[in-house]
Amino acid sequence: MSSISDAPTGQADETGQTDSFDWLRYAGVFALLFLFGTETFLVSPLLPTISDDIKVSEAAAASSVTAYVLAYAIAAPFLGLLSDRFGRRRALVAGTALFVVSNAAAALSTGLTLLVVSRAVAGLAAAAAGPAIWAHIAETASDRVRGRALGLGMALFSCGQVVGVPLGGLLAGVAGWRSAFWALAIGTAAAVPLLLRQVRPTAVQDVQVGALKGVLAAWGIPTLRKALVVNTVFHAANLGAYTFLGALLVHRFGLSVQALGLIGVLVGAGSVAGSLLGGRLGDRARAAGRTDLPLLALWGLLLAVGIALSAKGPGLVLALAGIVVWFVASGGFVTDQQTLAGTAAPELRATSSAWLTSTMYAGTGLGAWAVGAFADVSAGTLAVGAGLALLAALGGLLLSTGLRRAAAVSRPAGQE
């Protein structure tokens, strides 16, 4: 099953793929990725204002963030399966509509209950639309440009976190915290006409497999199972250690809160650069006949170097350089993983992408717990972050080797 998209330039084949990369044909889903990125951390800078306004503690208001993350992590594989079975357009339109409603409800919240429920619904909306977006890009972009398309999508998601969140905070400072949620609702509604134009309906997939078995099907495919394990380990190192980055920099260099806010610029710059670089290098590798994602191990090694420099590198400059390397590796790795999820099992594209997110959250929780178990945050970041990053590099090497061997077995006799 594949969705068909309009292509303003280039000639589409029967699967909707074109050899040219025109970002305008993905403008609708790219806009959603930016908005989803903004949504993920929007509440964090608004917590003091929200808690004062609805008369609850900051800890209680923070439960709305937990509601969003848990709803996404738990529901994504199930909603990804619906996208695989009923088509990208249905999942995207339903998720987008729900996203509009949930943000409007958050803006109208006068108490904690409605705020938490609205954030949980927003998580469900993103869980319905997010995997469908990645699957849609993977199946409509040709091999020659798939990496660039996925990399640009990941870069825009990162930009939403880095640029969108401060903009939301600025808007909230001028017009109140509710205005930030109204802006998200209005921006999302504005993307709907583009989605309706660019993502066409597809036939419902006729399947005989039950829902639970379908959700777990990705774990039954050796390549995807290994990729999901590597994904868990990588993000235990990556985002698990990132949880303590602020505390690490305060502990090592005594940075102020204002200075820590600027660290987000480095994180975002590294993520965007890594996403774009990973997509372009991946396309070049495939153009050269390499379909084994040869850079997976490199991203793990770079992550280990970046975390080690941040945790123990002599001087602030090297520590900051380490942060950039850290998130270049993160962006490149995620882009490669989305490419794999979109190609390893075409009938499970959205489900596989959803499991990437769920295992990312699981790895983040495990990594944060492990780093937090150390009395010294620098030692914990180095041991857990760099150590698990090296383990992820080894896993990436084994995964790439397996893909290369599988490609060699399936290659026609006599073909080099």
Short mmCIF file of N, CA and C in Angstrom, two decimals, residues 26 33 147 172 243 272 275 305 329:
data_model
loop_
_atom_site.label_atom_id
_atom_site.label_comp_id
_atom_site.label_asym_id
_atom_site.label_seq_id
_atom_site.Cartn_x
_atom_site.Cartn_y
_atom_site.Cartn_z
N TYR A 26 5.84 18.37 -0.19
CA TYR A 26 5.69 17.91 1.20
C TYR A 26 5.42 19.08 2.15
N LEU A 33 5.26 18.77 10.95
CA LEU A 33 6.43 18.35 11.73
C LEU A 33 6.99 19.51 12.54
N GLY A 147 16.56 10.13 1.55
CA GLY A 147 17.31 10.60 2.70
C GLY A 147 17.17 12.10 2.90
N ALA A 172 3.51 34.10 24.37
CA ALA A 172 2.85 33.98 25.66
C ALA A 172 3.16 35.17 26.55
N THR A 243 18.99 14.60 29.54
CA THR A 243 18.15 14.98 30.67
C THR A 243 18.95 15.74 31.72
N VAL A 272 19.77 19.90 13.51
CA VAL A 272 19.42 20.25 12.13
C VAL A 272 20.54 19.84 11.18
N SER A 275 20.65 16.04 10.82
CA SER A 275 19.53 15.53 10.02
C SER A 275 19.77 15.74 8.54
N VAL A 305 31.82 10.37 21.54
CA VAL A 305 32.81 11.44 21.59
C VAL A 305 32.18 12.73 22.11
N ALA A 329 25.33 13.80 15.71
CA ALA A 329 25.18 12.35 15.72
C ALA A 329 23.73 11.95 15.92
#
